[in-house]
Tab-separated table of C-alpha atoms in Angstrom:
chain	number	residue	atom	x	y	z
A	18	MET	CA	-24.883	10.993	-11.334
A	19	SER	CA	-23.297	7.974	-9.713
A	20	LEU	CA	-21.126	5.659	-11.803
A	21	PRO	CA	-20.180	2.045	-11.143
A	22	VAL	CA	-16.569	1.653	-10.068
A	23	THR	CA	-15.001	-1.257	-11.936
A	24	ASN	CA	-11.382	-0.084	-12.194
A	25	VAL	CA	-8.779	-0.912	-9.569
A	26	VAL	CA	-5.211	0.403	-9.524
A	27	LEU	CA	-2.752	-1.434	-7.239
A	28	VAL	CA	0.432	0.189	-5.910
A	29	HIS	CA	3.182	-1.882	-4.270
A	30	GLY	CA	5.354	-0.829	-1.351
A	31	GLY	CA	9.051	-0.845	-0.563
A	32	PHE	CA	11.302	-3.898	-0.981
A	33	ALA	CA	8.756	-5.509	-3.357
A	34	ASP	CA	7.352	-5.067	-6.842
A	35	GLY	CA	3.897	-5.430	-8.330
A	36	SER	CA	4.061	-9.198	-8.846
A	37	GLY	CA	2.952	-9.788	-5.268
A	38	TRP	CA	-0.503	-8.537	-6.205
A	39	GLN	CA	-1.224	-11.522	-8.467
A	40	GLY	CA	-3.527	-13.316	-6.023
A	41	VAL	CA	-5.573	-10.149	-5.498
A	42	TYR	CA	-5.514	-9.473	-9.244
A	43	ASP	CA	-6.849	-12.948	-10.034
A	44	LEU	CA	-9.745	-12.610	-7.594
A	45	LEU	CA	-10.739	-9.134	-8.753
A	46	THR	CA	-10.539	-9.852	-12.467
A	47	ALA	CA	-12.605	-13.001	-11.939
A	48	ASP	CA	-15.307	-10.719	-10.546
A	49	GLY	CA	-15.195	-8.445	-13.589
A	50	PHE	CA	-12.895	-5.669	-12.395
A	51	LYS	CA	-10.315	-4.080	-14.686
A	52	VAL	CA	-7.136	-4.164	-12.649
A	53	SER	CA	-3.952	-2.207	-13.359
A	54	ILE	CA	-0.721	-2.637	-11.421
A	55	VAL	CA	1.737	0.225	-11.082
A	56	GLN	CA	5.375	-0.852	-11.437
A	57	HIS	CA	7.092	2.137	-9.869
A	58	ALA	CA	10.766	2.268	-9.010
A	59	THR	CA	10.594	3.397	-5.327
A	60	PHE	CA	13.399	5.875	-6.057
A	61	SER	CA	11.430	8.953	-4.950
A	62	LEU	CA	7.907	9.723	-3.826
A	63	ALA	CA	7.494	12.275	-6.614
A	64	GLY	CA	8.573	9.756	-9.251
A	65	ASP	CA	6.322	7.038	-7.874
A	66	VAL	CA	3.360	9.406	-7.719
A	67	ALA	CA	4.002	10.399	-11.338
A	68	ALA	CA	4.068	6.725	-12.377
A	69	THR	CA	0.792	6.132	-10.557
A	70	ARG	CA	-0.852	9.158	-12.113
A	71	ARG	CA	0.106	7.927	-15.583
A	72	VAL	CA	-1.759	4.686	-14.894
A	73	LEU	CA	-4.733	6.632	-13.534
A	74	ASP	CA	-4.722	8.797	-16.688
A	75	ALA	CA	-5.262	5.623	-18.729
A	76	GLN	CA	-8.368	4.469	-16.824
A	77	ASN	CA	-11.726	4.552	-18.586
A	78	GLY	CA	-13.706	5.655	-15.531
A	79	PRO	CA	-13.620	6.039	-11.765
A	80	SER	CA	-11.095	3.868	-9.949
A	81	VAL	CA	-10.277	2.490	-6.540
A	82	LEU	CA	-6.635	3.275	-5.760
A	83	VAL	CA	-4.936	0.744	-3.466
A	84	GLY	CA	-1.568	0.979	-1.735
A	85	HIS	CA	0.436	-1.450	0.379
A	86	SER	CA	3.038	-0.253	2.913
A	87	TYR	CA	5.033	2.627	1.340
A	88	GLY	CA	2.482	2.457	-1.470
A	89	GLY	CA	0.116	4.075	1.020
A	90	ALA	CA	2.201	7.245	0.893
A	91	VAL	CA	2.097	7.076	-2.900
A	92	VAL	CA	-1.697	6.740	-3.071
A	93	THR	CA	-2.138	9.427	-0.421
A	94	GLU	CA	-0.403	11.900	-2.731
A	95	ALA	CA	-1.659	10.521	-6.063
A	96	GLY	CA	-5.205	9.906	-4.873
A	97	THR	CA	-6.404	13.443	-5.511
A	98	HIS	CA	-6.410	12.524	-9.220
A	99	ASP	CA	-9.836	13.031	-10.796
A	100	ALA	CA	-10.154	9.317	-11.614
A	101	VAL	CA	-9.921	8.240	-7.974
A	102	ALA	CA	-13.232	7.413	-6.299
A	103	ALA	CA	-11.795	5.786	-3.162
A	104	VAL	CA	-8.442	5.025	-1.576
A	105	VAL	CA	-7.647	1.701	0.094
A	106	TYR	CA	-4.724	1.142	2.452
A	107	ILE	CA	-3.365	-2.382	2.982
A	108	ALA	CA	-1.055	-2.427	6.036
A	109	ALA	CA	0.090	0.924	4.708
A	110	PHE	CA	1.389	4.325	5.674
A	111	ALA	CA	-1.251	7.055	5.492
A	112	PRO	CA	0.642	10.339	5.938
A	113	ASP	CA	-0.962	13.690	6.606
A	114	GLN	CA	0.092	16.948	4.959
A	115	GLY	CA	3.826	17.539	5.406
A	116	GLU	CA	4.482	14.013	6.668
A	117	SER	CA	6.644	11.324	5.086
A	118	VAL	CA	7.386	7.684	5.788
A	119	SER	CA	10.525	8.875	7.555
A	120	THR	CA	8.574	11.079	9.956
A	121	LEU	CA	5.996	8.364	10.597
A	122	ILE	CA	8.653	5.837	11.644
A	123	ALA	CA	10.887	8.286	13.505
A	124	ASP	CA	9.558	7.537	16.987
A	125	PRO	CA	8.428	3.900	17.247
A	126	PRO	CA	6.932	2.561	20.505
A	127	PRO	CA	9.570	1.005	22.793
A	128	ASP	CA	8.129	-2.495	22.362
A	129	ALA	CA	7.695	-2.321	18.574
A	130	PRO	CA	9.615	-4.828	16.419
A	131	VAL	CA	12.577	-3.277	14.630
A	132	PRO	CA	12.554	-4.025	10.884
A	133	PRO	CA	15.911	-5.500	9.808
A	134	ILE	CA	16.775	-2.696	7.401
A	135	LEU	CA	20.427	-2.726	6.414
A	136	PRO	CA	22.461	0.497	6.280
A	137	PRO	CA	21.917	2.384	3.029
A	138	VAL	CA	24.241	1.715	0.107
A	139	ASP	CA	24.401	4.394	-2.590
A	140	GLY	CA	21.152	5.826	-1.260
A	141	PHE	CA	19.156	2.573	-1.289
A	142	LEU	CA	17.896	0.240	1.426
A	143	LEU	CA	17.416	-3.524	1.596
A	144	LEU	CA	16.151	-5.858	4.293
A	145	ASP	CA	18.497	-8.417	5.840
A	146	ARG	CA	17.828	-11.522	3.772
A	147	GLU	CA	18.156	-13.881	6.744
A	148	ARG	CA	15.519	-11.971	8.725
A	149	PHE	CA	13.242	-11.079	5.812
A	150	ALA	CA	10.765	-13.913	6.359
A	151	THR	CA	10.283	-13.238	10.071
A	152	SER	CA	9.773	-9.502	9.618
A	153	PHE	CA	8.034	-9.182	6.256
A	154	ALA	CA	6.488	-12.517	5.321
A	155	GLY	CA	6.112	-14.690	8.392
A	156	ASP	CA	2.913	-16.369	7.184
A	157	LEU	CA	4.186	-17.371	3.732
A	158	PRO	CA	5.783	-20.714	2.819
A	159	ALA	CA	9.521	-20.628	3.397
A	160	ASN	CA	10.367	-20.950	-0.303
A	161	GLN	CA	8.066	-18.077	-1.232
A	162	ALA	CA	9.471	-15.825	1.500
A	163	ALA	CA	12.989	-16.716	0.349
A	164	PHE	CA	12.121	-15.760	-3.222
A	165	MET	CA	10.759	-12.395	-2.041
A	166	ALA	CA	13.927	-11.827	-0.012
A	167	ASP	CA	16.128	-12.593	-3.014
A	168	SER	CA	14.061	-10.459	-5.413
A	169	GLN	CA	13.903	-7.346	-3.241
A	170	LEU	CA	13.525	-4.014	-4.981
A	171	PRO	CA	15.985	-1.581	-3.371
A	172	TRP	CA	14.092	1.221	-1.647
A	173	GLY	CA	15.442	4.719	-2.187
A	174	VAL	CA	16.124	6.763	0.915
A	175	GLU	CA	14.740	9.744	-1.001
A	176	ALA	CA	11.397	7.955	-1.319
A	177	LEU	CA	11.102	7.628	2.458
A	178	ALA	CA	11.763	11.347	2.850
A	179	GLY	CA	9.167	12.478	0.299
A	180	THR	CA	6.423	14.533	1.956
A	181	VAL	CA	2.723	14.559	1.153
A	182	SER	CA	1.192	17.845	0.010
A	183	VAL	CA	-2.584	17.216	-0.018
A	184	PRO	CA	-3.596	13.851	1.477
A	185	ALA	CA	-6.237	12.110	-0.600
A	186	TRP	CA	-7.957	10.685	2.470
A	187	ARG	CA	-9.164	14.175	3.324
A	188	THR	CA	-11.277	14.354	0.151
A	189	ARG	CA	-11.843	10.712	-0.829
A	190	PRO	CA	-13.532	7.893	1.088
A	191	SER	CA	-10.826	5.684	2.537
A	192	TRP	CA	-10.605	2.078	3.633
A	193	TYR	CA	-7.918	0.351	5.674
A	194	LEU	CA	-6.927	-3.267	6.267
A	195	VAL	CA	-4.842	-3.749	9.407
A	196	ALA	CA	-2.502	-6.756	9.297
A	197	ALA	CA	-2.783	-8.060	12.848
A	198	ASP	CA	0.574	-9.887	12.835
A	199	ASP	CA	2.623	-7.220	11.048
A	200	ARG	CA	6.234	-6.869	12.219
A	201	MET	CA	7.164	-4.042	9.831
A	202	ILE	CA	4.459	-1.454	10.594
A	203	PRO	CA	3.132	-2.120	14.121
A	204	PRO	CA	-0.622	-2.815	14.132
A	205	PRO	CA	-1.255	-0.032	16.722
A	206	ALA	CA	0.350	2.444	14.311
A	207	GLN	CA	-1.829	1.122	11.483
A	208	ARG	CA	-4.950	1.541	13.609
A	209	ALA	CA	-3.951	5.087	14.557
A	210	MET	CA	-3.398	6.104	10.931
A	211	ALA	CA	-6.682	4.495	9.892
A	212	GLU	CA	-8.552	6.316	12.635
A	213	ARG	CA	-6.983	9.643	11.735
A	214	ALA	CA	-8.005	9.122	8.116
A	215	THR	CA	-11.550	8.240	9.245
A	216	ALA	CA	-11.121	5.076	7.187
A	217	THR	CA	-13.544	2.183	7.197
A	218	THR	CA	-11.280	-0.331	8.909
A	219	VAL	CA	-11.079	-4.116	9.021
A	220	GLU	CA	-8.459	-6.407	10.522
A	221	SER	CA	-7.091	-9.636	9.158
A	222	PRO	CA	-4.588	-12.132	10.473
A	223	GLY	CA	-1.456	-11.728	8.445
A	224	SER	CA	2.115	-10.538	8.197
A	225	HIS	CA	3.229	-7.389	6.426
A	226	ALA	CA	2.825	-9.452	3.239
A	227	VAL	CA	-0.894	-9.831	3.972
A	228	TYR	CA	-1.697	-8.864	0.376
A	229	VAL	CA	0.150	-12.036	-0.686
A	230	SER	CA	-0.900	-14.376	2.124
A	231	GLN	CA	-4.524	-13.248	2.463
A	232	PRO	CA	-5.581	-12.164	-1.042
A	233	ALA	CA	-9.258	-12.946	-0.422
A	234	ALA	CA	-9.437	-10.585	2.571
A	235	VAL	CA	-7.684	-7.855	0.590
A	236	ALA	CA	-9.837	-8.325	-2.515
A	237	ASP	CA	-13.000	-8.344	-0.403
A	238	LEU	CA	-12.147	-4.956	1.119
A	239	ILE	CA	-11.369	-3.501	-2.306
A	240	LYS	CA	-14.698	-4.772	-3.657
A	241	LYS	CA	-16.543	-3.205	-0.726
A	242	ALA	CA	-14.791	0.099	-1.349
A	243	ALA	CA	-15.706	-0.063	-5.045
A	244	GLU	CA	-19.320	-0.860	-4.245
A	245	SER	CA	-19.557	1.965	-1.714
A	246	ALA	CA	-17.846	4.476	-3.998
A	247	GLY	CA	-20.261	3.593	-6.795
A	248	LEU	CA	-23.177	4.665	-4.637
A	249	VAL	CA	-21.793	8.183	-4.169
A	250	ASP	CA	-22.749	10.848	-6.683
A	251	LYS	CA	-19.734	12.143	-8.565
A	252	PRO	CA	-19.433	15.819	-9.504
């Protein structure tokens, strides 16, 4: 029988932590959803998937699993968990079997913006602070973008190299929000990944930090995914 989907699990991407989800969290909880935010370390894909699965284990029913940016790779691998009713990608990577973030970014289009990623130090990456706002958060107030730049979570090179075994979008309904003004993951690449995943796709104005700058658009897509998933009979 079908079950209502009222649980949402949010997974952050690289260079950021879960606090950026607060606007989306506030909107969803106001509508009665139980929202959990995964605070994973971005050290390795396997470790981040394990952290996500622990949160999914604690859910009291079917859940919508949401990933931003690198978090898309995490939810692609973790989304085969029995609790997951749908997977939502927010300006996110959606790898196929055997792919990683590293393989997806290996051959960018010639005219694509180049993210200002600094050379790795001790196996971790950061974005150039002075170029963070332009590349990651161009539609946020300057003080908020500066705070995000100064509170970056170092992104482990090992996490970028982690490959997906069984992509959740092959067995779960998937949804995708394309950030039309993204300068980290080019919008054409987002559209291509969404199409490959046969995701229900919407577009919103917004930078790579669209989940921060456009929380209503992000929350609306998650609610639609939850509503749709609740109409599907579960085994």
